[in-house]
mmCIF file of C-alpha atoms in Angstrom:
data_model
loop_
_atom_site.group_PDB
_atom_site.id
_atom_site.type_symbol
_atom_site.label_atom_id
_atom_site.label_comp_id
_atom_site.label_asym_id
_atom_site.label_seq_id
_atom_site.Cartn_x
_atom_site.Cartn_y
_atom_site.Cartn_z
ATOM 1 C CA UNK D 1 19.026 3.768 47.570
ATOM 2 C CA UNK D 2 18.673 2.164 44.152
ATOM 3 C CA UNK D 3 15.058 1.441 45.007
ATOM 4 C CA UNK D 4 14.408 5.093 45.864
ATOM 5 C CA UNK D 5 15.966 6.191 42.597
ATOM 6 C CA UNK D 6 13.889 3.686 40.665
ATOM 7 C CA UNK D 7 10.654 4.767 42.259
ATOM 8 C CA UNK D 8 11.494 8.477 42.235
ATOM 9 C CA UNK D 9 8.592 9.281 39.887
ATOM 10 C CA UNK D 10 6.108 7.343 41.986
ATOM 11 C CA UNK D 11 7.392 9.115 45.097
ATOM 12 C CA UNK D 12 6.906 12.558 43.562
ATOM 13 C CA UNK D 13 3.431 11.592 42.356
ATOM 14 C CA UNK D 14 2.646 10.285 45.843
ATOM 15 C CA UNK D 15 3.669 13.619 47.363
ATOM 16 C CA UNK D 16 1.395 15.437 44.894
ATOM 17 C CA UNK D 17 -1.429 13.119 45.896
ATOM 18 C CA UNK D 18 -0.757 13.985 49.538
ATOM 19 C CA UNK D 19 -0.917 17.699 48.721
ATOM 20 C CA UNK D 20 -4.220 17.194 46.905
ATOM 21 C CA UNK D 21 -5.543 15.413 49.993
ATOM 22 C CA UNK D 22 -4.496 18.291 52.218
ATOM 23 C CA UNK D 23 -6.190 20.739 49.845
ATOM 24 C CA UNK D 24 -9.425 18.789 49.375
ATOM 25 C CA UNK D 25 -9.929 15.333 50.856
ATOM 26 C CA UNK D 26 -12.837 14.562 48.512
ATOM 27 C CA UNK D 27 -10.639 15.242 45.497
ATOM 28 C CA UNK D 28 -7.914 13.109 47.045
ATOM 29 C CA UNK D 29 -10.259 10.156 47.352
ATOM 30 C CA UNK D 30 -11.426 10.741 43.791
ATOM 31 C CA UNK D 31 -7.782 10.642 42.656
ATOM 32 C CA UNK D 32 -7.181 7.337 44.440
ATOM 33 C CA UNK D 33 -10.283 5.882 42.837
ATOM 34 C CA UNK D 34 -9.120 6.930 39.369
ATOM 35 C CA UNK D 35 -5.572 5.653 39.970
ATOM 36 C CA UNK D 36 -6.955 2.359 41.181
ATOM 37 C CA UNK D 37 -9.005 2.078 38.045
ATOM 38 C CA UNK D 38 -6.030 2.913 35.816
ATOM 39 C CA UNK D 39 -3.906 0.379 37.706
ATOM 40 C CA UNK D 40 -6.470 -2.360 37.100
ATOM 41 C CA UNK D 41 -6.519 -1.435 33.436
ATOM 42 C CA UNK D 42 -2.740 -1.640 33.267
ATOM 43 C CA UNK D 43 -2.544 -4.944 35.100
ATOM 44 C CA UNK D 44 -5.135 -6.478 32.801
ATOM 45 C CA UNK D 45 -3.664 -5.230 29.522
ATOM 46 C CA UNK D 46 0.061 -5.390 30.196
ATOM 47 C CA UNK D 47 0.619 -9.150 30.736
ATOM 48 C CA UNK D 48 -0.537 -10.305 27.273
ATOM 49 C CA UNK D 49 1.304 -7.421 25.566
ATOM 50 C CA UNK D 50 4.574 -8.316 27.265
ATOM 51 C CA UNK D 51 4.117 -12.031 26.609
ATOM 52 C CA UNK D 52 3.565 -11.322 22.909
ATOM 53 C CA UNK D 53 6.608 -9.093 23.028
ATOM 54 C CA UNK D 54 8.771 -11.811 24.547
ATOM 55 C CA UNK D 55 7.578 -14.327 21.960
ATOM 56 C CA UNK D 56 8.262 -11.881 19.142
ATOM 57 C CA UNK D 57 11.731 -11.263 20.487
ATOM 58 C CA UNK D 58 12.576 -14.962 20.685
ATOM 59 C CA UNK D 59 10.873 -16.394 17.606
ATOM 60 C CA UNK D 60 11.083 -13.772 14.859
ATOM 61 C CA UNK D 61 14.576 -13.367 13.523
ATOM 62 C CA UNK D 62 16.212 -10.047 12.842
ATOM 63 C CA UNK D 63 16.446 -10.948 9.150
ATOM 64 C CA UNK D 64 12.705 -11.556 8.824
ATOM 65 C CA UNK D 65 11.846 -8.370 10.648
ATOM 66 C CA UNK D 66 14.299 -6.369 8.537
ATOM 67 C CA UNK D 67 12.811 -7.743 5.367
ATOM 68 C CA UNK D 68 9.319 -6.840 6.548
ATOM 69 C CA UNK D 69 9.919 -3.410 8.055
ATOM 70 C CA UNK D 70 13.605 -2.572 7.618
ATOM 71 C CA UNK D 71 15.386 -0.006 5.468
ATOM 72 C CA UNK D 72 14.440 -1.629 2.155
ATOM 73 C CA UNK D 73 10.861 -2.497 3.103
ATOM 74 C CA UNK D 74 9.194 0.446 1.346
ATOM 75 C CA UNK D 75 5.399 0.671 1.317
ATOM 76 C CA UNK D 76 5.050 -2.794 2.853
ATOM 77 C CA UNK D 77 6.959 -1.615 5.922
ATOM 78 C CA UNK D 78 4.786 1.485 6.243
ATOM 79 C CA UNK D 79 1.594 -0.582 5.973
ATOM 80 C CA UNK D 80 2.832 -3.105 8.521
ATOM 81 C CA UNK D 81 3.814 -0.318 10.915
ATOM 82 C CA UNK D 82 0.279 1.068 10.634
ATOM 83 C CA UNK D 83 -1.175 -2.403 11.046
ATOM 84 C CA UNK D 84 0.847 -3.334 14.138
ATOM 85 C CA UNK D 85 0.122 0.029 15.753
ATOM 86 C CA UNK D 86 -3.592 -0.044 14.928
ATOM 87 C CA UNK D 87 -4.346 -3.674 15.739
ATOM 88 C CA UNK D 88 -3.250 -3.457 19.364
ATOM 89 C CA UNK D 89 -4.992 -2.277 22.480
ATOM 90 C CA UNK D 90 -3.532 -0.415 25.416
ATOM 91 C CA UNK D 91 -2.323 3.070 26.292
ATOM 92 C CA UNK D 92 0.661 4.706 24.617
ATOM 93 C CA UNK D 93 3.090 3.585 27.312
ATOM 94 C CA UNK D 94 2.667 0.042 26.027
ATOM 95 C CA UNK D 95 4.060 1.083 22.651
ATOM 96 C CA UNK D 96 7.537 2.010 23.863
ATOM 97 C CA UNK D 97 8.738 -1.475 24.880
ATOM 98 C CA UNK D 98 7.323 -2.874 21.635
ATOM 99 C CA UNK D 99 9.150 -0.177 19.682
ATOM 100 C CA UNK D 100 12.332 -1.108 21.536
ATOM 101 C CA UNK D 101 12.062 -4.728 20.402
ATOM 102 C CA UNK D 102 11.249 -3.618 16.844
ATOM 103 C CA UNK D 103 14.365 -1.458 16.825
ATOM 104 C CA UNK D 104 16.478 -4.316 18.134
ATOM 105 C CA UNK D 105 15.197 -6.313 15.188
ATOM 106 C CA UNK D 106 16.299 -3.667 12.705
ATOM 107 C CA UNK D 107 12.996 -1.962 11.895
ATOM 108 C CA UNK D 108 13.516 1.318 10.062
ATOM 109 C CA UNK D 109 13.331 4.459 12.178
ATOM 110 C CA UNK D 110 10.527 6.155 10.241
ATOM 111 C CA UNK D 111 8.463 2.969 10.503
ATOM 112 C CA UNK D 112 8.999 3.036 14.265
ATOM 113 C CA UNK D 113 7.632 6.569 14.334
ATOM 114 C CA UNK D 114 4.624 5.506 12.228
ATOM 115 C CA UNK D 115 4.043 2.616 14.593
ATOM 116 C CA UNK D 116 4.061 4.961 17.610
ATOM 117 C CA UNK D 117 1.727 7.379 15.829
ATOM 118 C CA UNK D 118 -0.668 4.618 14.807
ATOM 119 C CA UNK D 119 -0.644 3.135 18.303
ATOM 120 C CA UNK D 120 -1.545 6.527 19.746
ATOM 121 C CA UNK D 121 -4.435 7.380 17.431
ATOM 122 C CA UNK D 122 -5.654 4.914 14.821
ATOM 123 C CA UNK D 123 -6.471 1.852 16.889
ATOM 124 C CA UNK D 124 -9.042 -0.306 15.147
ATOM 125 C CA UNK D 125 -10.810 -1.621 18.290
ATOM 126 C CA UNK D 126 -10.994 1.954 19.554
ATOM 127 C CA UNK D 127 -12.375 3.222 16.243
ATOM 128 C CA UNK D 128 -15.494 1.078 16.569
ATOM 129 C CA UNK D 129 -15.961 2.420 20.045
ATOM 130 C CA UNK D 130 -15.414 5.979 18.859
ATOM 131 C CA UNK D 131 -18.028 5.562 16.113
ATOM 132 C CA UNK D 132 -20.587 4.327 18.611
ATOM 133 C CA UNK D 133 -20.092 7.188 21.053
ATOM 134 C CA UNK D 134 -19.115 10.130 18.808
ATOM 135 C CA UNK D 135 -20.778 9.165 15.548
ATOM 136 C CA UNK D 136 -19.242 8.069 12.258
ATOM 137 C CA UNK D 137 -18.579 11.570 10.829
ATOM 138 C CA UNK D 138 -16.439 12.509 13.828
ATOM 139 C CA UNK D 139 -14.531 9.223 14.022
ATOM 140 C CA UNK D 140 -13.934 8.832 10.289
ATOM 141 C CA UNK D 141 -12.936 12.451 9.761
ATOM 142 C CA UNK D 142 -10.433 12.095 12.562
ATOM 143 C CA UNK D 143 -9.085 8.870 11.077
ATOM 144 C CA UNK D 144 -8.760 10.354 7.586
ATOM 145 C CA UNK D 145 -6.888 13.398 8.885
ATOM 146 C CA UNK D 146 -4.752 11.327 11.230
ATOM 147 C CA UNK D 147 -3.332 8.894 8.685
ATOM 148 C CA UNK D 148 -1.521 11.519 6.595
ATOM 149 C CA UNK D 149 -0.641 13.437 9.783
ATOM 150 C CA UNK D 150 1.071 10.391 11.250
ATOM 151 C CA UNK D 151 3.053 9.848 8.046
ATOM 152 C CA UNK D 152 4.086 13.496 7.837
ATOM 153 C CA UNK D 153 5.067 13.460 11.512
ATOM 154 C CA UNK D 154 7.153 10.324 11.021
ATOM 155 C CA UNK D 155 8.815 11.867 7.990
ATOM 156 C CA UNK D 156 9.631 15.127 9.785
ATOM 157 C CA UNK D 157 10.915 13.290 12.870
ATOM 158 C CA UNK D 158 13.112 11.137 10.667
ATOM 159 C CA UNK D 159 14.393 14.218 8.837
ATOM 160 C CA UNK D 160 15.040 16.190 12.003
ATOM 161 C CA UNK D 161 17.024 13.458 13.721
ATOM 162 C CA UNK D 162 20.648 13.205 12.634
ATOM 163 C CA UNK D 163 21.858 9.717 11.626
ATOM 164 C CA UNK D 164 24.339 9.701 14.487
ATOM 165 C CA UNK D 165 21.505 10.150 17.000
ATOM 166 C CA UNK D 166 19.435 7.430 15.337
ATOM 167 C CA UNK D 167 22.414 5.060 15.576
ATOM 168 C CA UNK D 168 22.760 5.933 19.241
ATOM 169 C CA UNK D 169 19.060 5.185 19.827
ATOM 170 C CA UNK D 170 19.393 1.769 18.209
ATOM 171 C CA UNK D 171 22.390 1.042 20.416
ATOM 172 C CA UNK D 172 20.407 2.106 23.460
ATOM 173 C CA UNK D 173 17.556 -0.260 22.582
ATOM 174 C CA UNK D 174 19.967 -3.183 22.742
ATOM 175 C CA UNK D 175 20.142 -2.588 26.483
ATOM 176 C CA UNK D 176 16.362 -2.194 26.989
ATOM 177 C CA UNK N 1 -14.136 -7.971 24.862
ATOM 178 C CA UNK N 2 -10.946 -6.557 23.401
ATOM 179 C CA UNK N 3 -8.988 -7.791 26.347
ATOM 180 C CA UNK N 4 -10.325 -11.310 25.948
ATOM 181 C CA UNK N 5 -9.128 -11.494 22.367
ATOM 182 C CA UNK N 6 -5.721 -10.199 23.386
ATOM 183 C CA UNK N 7 -5.470 -12.856 26.092
ATOM 184 C CA UNK N 8 -6.721 -15.524 23.703
ATOM 185 C CA UNK N 9 -4.092 -14.713 21.096
ATOM 186 C CA UNK N 10 -1.229 -14.605 23.581
ATOM 187 C CA UNK N 11 -2.322 -17.844 25.283
ATOM 188 C CA UNK N 12 -2.563 -19.587 21.917
ATOM 189 C CA UNK N 13 0.848 -18.375 20.762
ATOM 190 C CA UNK N 14 2.382 -19.196 24.113
ATOM 191 C CA UNK N 15 1.053 -22.751 23.900
ATOM 192 C CA UNK N 16 2.354 -23.120 20.344
ATOM 193 C CA UNK N 17 5.730 -21.790 21.381
ATOM 194 C CA UNK N 18 5.824 -24.166 24.338
ATOM 195 C CA UNK N 19 5.102 -27.146 22.104
ATOM 196 C CA UNK N 20 7.870 -26.171 19.734
ATOM 197 C CA UNK N 21 10.513 -25.335 22.294
ATOM 198 C CA UNK N 22 10.305 -25.271 26.033
ATOM 199 C CA UNK N 23 13.670 -23.552 26.211
ATOM 200 C CA UNK N 24 12.765 -20.650 23.942
ATOM 201 C CA UNK N 25 9.428 -20.146 25.642
ATOM 202 C CA UNK N 26 11.170 -19.824 28.962
ATOM 203 C CA UNK N 27 13.484 -17.265 27.425
ATOM 204 C CA UNK N 28 10.527 -15.345 25.995
ATOM 205 C CA UNK N 29 8.770 -15.225 29.360
ATOM 206 C CA UNK N 30 11.993 -14.122 30.993
ATOM 207 C CA UNK N 31 12.306 -11.286 28.514
ATOM 208 C CA UNK N 32 8.663 -10.334 29.043
ATOM 209 C CA UNK N 33 9.227 -10.165 32.774
ATOM 210 C CA UNK N 34 12.440 -8.176 32.379
ATOM 211 C CA UNK N 35 10.812 -5.532 30.174
ATOM 212 C CA UNK N 36 7.869 -5.333 32.536
ATOM 213 C CA UNK N 37 9.916 -4.863 35.682
ATOM 214 C CA UNK N 38 11.942 -2.213 33.898
ATOM 215 C CA UNK N 39 8.854 -0.222 33.009
ATOM 216 C CA UNK N 40 6.840 -0.781 36.195
ATOM 217 C CA UNK N 41 8.322 1.835 38.572
ATOM 218 C CA UNK N 42 7.790 4.599 36.011
ATOM 219 C CA UNK N 43 4.280 3.330 35.290
ATOM 220 C CA UNK N 44 3.320 3.387 38.935
ATOM 221 C CA UNK N 45 4.243 7.061 39.135
ATOM 222 C CA UNK N 46 2.288 7.773 35.977
ATOM 223 C CA UNK N 47 -0.831 6.058 37.278
ATOM 224 C CA UNK N 48 -0.789 7.990 40.549
ATOM 225 C CA UNK N 49 -0.267 11.226 38.632
ATOM 226 C CA UNK N 50 -3.153 10.395 36.295
ATOM 227 C CA UNK N 51 -5.446 10.066 39.296
ATOM 228 C CA UNK N 52 -4.352 13.430 40.686
ATOM 229 C CA UNK N 53 -4.711 15.199 37.339
ATOM 230 C CA UNK N 54 -8.111 13.751 36.515
ATOM 231 C CA UNK N 55 -9.415 14.602 39.966
ATOM 232 C CA UNK N 56 -8.441 18.222 39.336
ATOM 233 C CA UNK N 57 -9.433 18.409 35.661
ATOM 234 C CA UNK N 58 -12.809 16.707 36.012
ATOM 235 C CA UNK N 59 -15.643 16.761 33.467
ATOM 236 C CA UNK N 60 -17.120 19.798 35.179
ATOM 237 C CA UNK N 61 -13.880 21.728 34.820
ATOM 238 C CA UNK N 62 -13.422 20.678 31.214
ATOM 239 C CA UNK N 63 -16.944 21.533 30.118
ATOM 240 C CA UNK N 64 -16.550 24.996 31.642
ATOM 241 C CA UNK N 65 -13.595 25.855 29.415
ATOM 242 C CA UNK N 66 -14.635 24.282 26.125
ATOM 243 C CA UNK N 67 -18.105 25.512 25.316
ATOM 244 C CA UNK N 68 -19.109 26.036 21.708
ATOM 245 C CA UNK N 69 -18.654 29.801 22.153
ATOM 246 C CA UNK N 70 -15.119 29.490 23.493
ATOM 247 C CA UNK N 71 -13.624 29.646 19.977
ATOM 248 C CA UNK N 72 -9.902 29.254 19.438
ATOM 249 C CA UNK N 73 -9.102 29.982 23.068
ATOM 250 C CA UNK N 74 -11.286 27.007 23.970
ATOM 251 C CA UNK N 75 -9.503 24.931 21.347
ATOM 252 C CA UNK N 76 -6.096 25.816 22.774
ATOM 253 C CA UNK N 77 -7.240 25.171 26.343
ATOM 254 C CA UNK N 78 -8.771 21.818 25.501
ATOM 255 C CA UNK N 79 -5.629 20.787 23.622
ATOM 256 C CA UNK N 80 -3.606 21.719 26.712
ATOM 257 C CA UNK N 81 -5.883 19.700 28.983
ATOM 258 C CA UNK N 82 -5.666 16.798 26.523
ATOM 259 C CA UNK N 83 -1.878 17.004 26.506
ATOM 260 C CA UNK N 84 -1.627 16.984 30.294
ATOM 261 C CA UNK N 85 -4.098 14.220 31.034
ATOM 262 C CA UNK N 86 -4.030 10.559 30.144
ATOM 263 C CA UNK N 87 -7.473 9.033 29.819
ATOM 264 C CA UNK N 88 -8.138 5.631 28.247
ATOM 265 C CA UNK N 89 -10.215 5.894 25.070
ATOM 266 C CA UNK N 90 -13.108 3.896 26.414
ATOM 267 C CA UNK N 91 -13.591 6.563 29.078
ATOM 268 C CA UNK N 92 -12.615 9.548 26.943
ATOM 269 C CA UNK N 93 -15.119 8.992 24.134
ATOM 270 C CA UNK N 94 -18.243 8.607 26.282
ATOM 271 C CA UNK N 95 -17.084 11.603 28.347
ATOM 272 C CA UNK N 96 -16.577 13.604 25.157
ATOM 273 C CA UNK N 97 -20.043 12.750 23.913
ATOM 274 C CA UNK N 98 -21.539 13.875 27.245
ATOM 275 C CA UNK N 99 -19.535 17.089 26.978
ATOM 276 C CA UNK N 100 -20.939 17.706 23.496
ATOM 277 C CA UNK N 101 -24.468 17.113 24.766
ATOM 278 C CA UNK N 102 -23.712 19.712 27.412
ATOM 279 C CA UNK N 103 -22.751 22.324 24.859
ATOM 280 C CA UNK N 104 -19.057 21.709 24.125
ATOM 281 C CA UNK N 105 -18.055 22.447 20.512
ATOM 282 C CA UNK N 106 -16.914 19.789 18.041
ATOM 283 C CA UNK N 107 -13.735 21.698 17.259
ATOM 284 C CA UNK N 108 -12.799 21.898 20.943
ATOM 285 C CA UNK N 109 -13.604 18.236 21.524
ATOM 286 C CA UNK N 110 -11.605 17.317 18.408
ATOM 287 C CA UNK N 111 -8.593 19.162 19.823
ATOM 288 C CA UNK N 112 -9.047 17.527 23.218
ATOM 289 C CA UNK N 113 -9.319 13.972 21.853
ATOM 290 C CA UNK N 114 -6.430 14.434 19.442
ATOM 291 C CA UNK N 115 -3.951 15.869 21.869
ATOM 292 C CA UNK N 116 -5.107 13.397 24.492
ATOM 293 C CA UNK N 117 -3.994 10.606 22.201
ATOM 294 C CA UNK N 118 -0.963 12.064 20.453
ATOM 295 C CA UNK N 119 0.579 14.071 23.286
ATOM 296 C CA UNK N 120 1.533 12.515 26.587
ATOM 297 C CA UNK N 121 3.078 14.890 29.079
ATOM 298 C CA UNK N 122 2.659 12.366 31.854
ATOM 299 C CA UNK N 123 4.310 9.601 29.871
ATOM 300 C CA UNK N 124 7.042 11.884 28.463
ATOM 301 C CA UNK N 125 9.668 10.915 31.076
ATOM 302 C CA UNK N 126 9.134 7.272 30.140
ATOM 303 C CA UNK N 127 9.192 8.036 26.435
ATOM 304 C CA UNK N 128 12.461 9.907 26.964
ATOM 305 C CA UNK N 129 14.014 6.836 28.561
ATOM 306 C CA UNK N 130 13.472 5.018 25.295
ATOM 307 C CA UNK N 131 13.834 7.761 22.695
ATOM 308 C CA UNK N 132 15.825 10.482 24.427
ATOM 309 C CA UNK N 133 14.680 13.933 25.518
ATOM 310 C CA UNK N 134 15.048 15.716 22.189
ATOM 311 C CA UNK N 135 13.012 13.309 20.101
ATOM 312 C CA UNK N 136 10.341 13.030 22.797
ATOM 313 C CA UNK N 137 10.011 16.799 22.929
ATOM 314 C CA UNK N 138 9.742 17.158 19.148
ATOM 315 C CA UNK N 139 7.252 14.316 18.791
ATOM 316 C CA UNK N 140 4.959 15.630 21.497
ATOM 317 C CA UNK N 141 5.222 19.201 20.250
ATOM 318 C CA UNK N 142 4.303 18.069 16.757
ATOM 319 C CA UNK N 143 1.411 15.999 18.071
ATOM 320 C CA UNK N 144 0.201 19.131 19.840
ATOM 321 C CA UNK N 145 0.362 21.200 16.662
ATOM 322 C CA UNK N 146 -1.286 18.470 14.582
ATOM 323 C CA UNK N 147 -4.167 18.264 17.017
ATOM 324 C CA UNK N 148 -5.124 21.797 15.918
ATOM 325 C CA UNK N 149 -5.243 20.680 12.305
ATOM 326 C CA UNK N 150 -7.474 17.755 13.293
ATOM 327 C CA UNK N 151 -9.626 20.095 15.381
ATOM 328 C CA UNK N 152 -9.995 22.530 12.498
ATOM 329 C CA UNK N 153 -11.080 19.862 10.011
ATOM 330 C CA UNK N 154 -13.461 18.240 12.487
ATOM 331 C CA UNK N 155 -14.946 21.625 13.311
ATOM 332 C CA UNK N 156 -15.578 22.235 9.612
ATOM 333 C CA UNK N 157 -16.873 18.803 8.717
ATOM 334 C CA UNK N 158 -18.782 17.679 11.800
ATOM 335 C CA UNK N 159 -19.645 21.038 13.318
ATOM 336 C CA UNK N 160 -20.875 22.171 9.929
ATOM 337 C CA UNK N 161 -19.175 25.543 10.331
ATOM 338 C CA UNK N 162 -18.432 26.136 6.681
ATOM 339 C CA UNK N 163 -16.724 29.488 6.042
#
C-alpha cells in the first residue's frame, strides 16, 4: 500500500503511456524511447550530484555555510548562489535536494531562490553549448536578461512569502 | 564531457573524505542514498511523462505553431509548450536551431527555451514536496511571465525587429 502511494505518480504516467499506445502505437514506442533516454541521463548525472550532496552535508558545518550564504552574507551570498547554480549540470529536479541541504545549513531564503533560478537557466557548461548551436547573440542576450530576472524573481518570491511560511519550509527541510 | 568532470570531482572528493574519516564518508554516502531513494519514485513518474509529452509535442508539431509569422500567439503557444515539456538543454538547443532553420522566429524560440528552463509543470509536484504548493505555483508563474520578457528582448536584439 505504501509502495503504491509512493509510486502513484509513476502509475498515473504509466496509464497515460498506455493510453498513448492505444491511440497510436508508433507514438507510444517513441515515448518509451524518449523516456529510456531521459532515464539514462538521470542515472548518469544523479549519482555524482547526490554524492557531492552527501559530502557537503557531512563536511561543511552550518556555521561556515551561514557565513558564506546566510542572512548576513550580502553580495557574497548572492554571487555564491549564482555560482553554485551555474556551475552544476543536470535538470532542475536535481536542484531541489541540493536546495534542501542548503536550507538545512542555514542559507538565506532569497539566496536559495537565486540558486534555483541560476540552476534552471544560467548554467555555464550549457552556455557554451548554447553559443555553439544558437549563436553568441542569442545565448548572451538570454544570459544578460536572465541574470537580473533571476534576482528580481528571488526578491519578489522572498517578499511574497510570509516569514512564518519561510520558517515552516526550513523546518520541513530538516526532515528531507 | 561535462559528466566526466562531474564524476572526476566527486570521486576525488570522496577519496579525500575517505582518507580523512571513514566514518563520516559512510554517513555521507548514506545521506546521498537516502535523498536519492526519496526522490526516485517521483522522478520515475516524471521521466515516463516526459516521454509521453515529447512524443505528442514533437519537433513537427512545435514548428507548425511557432513560425516567424505566428506573432504573439506563437510566442504564447511556444511558452506553453516549453512550460509543459522537459527537454535537456543538449537536446533543446540543437532542436531549436533546426526549428529556426525551418522558419521559426527568434522571439518564439526565445520564449520556448526560456519557459522550458524556468517553468517545470512536470516537475511541479516534486518541487511542491520541497517548497510547498503556493511557492511552487508563484515561482513557475513568474518564470512563465519572465519568459515573455526574455522573448521580447531576444526578438528585438537577435531577430533584428527594431520598432
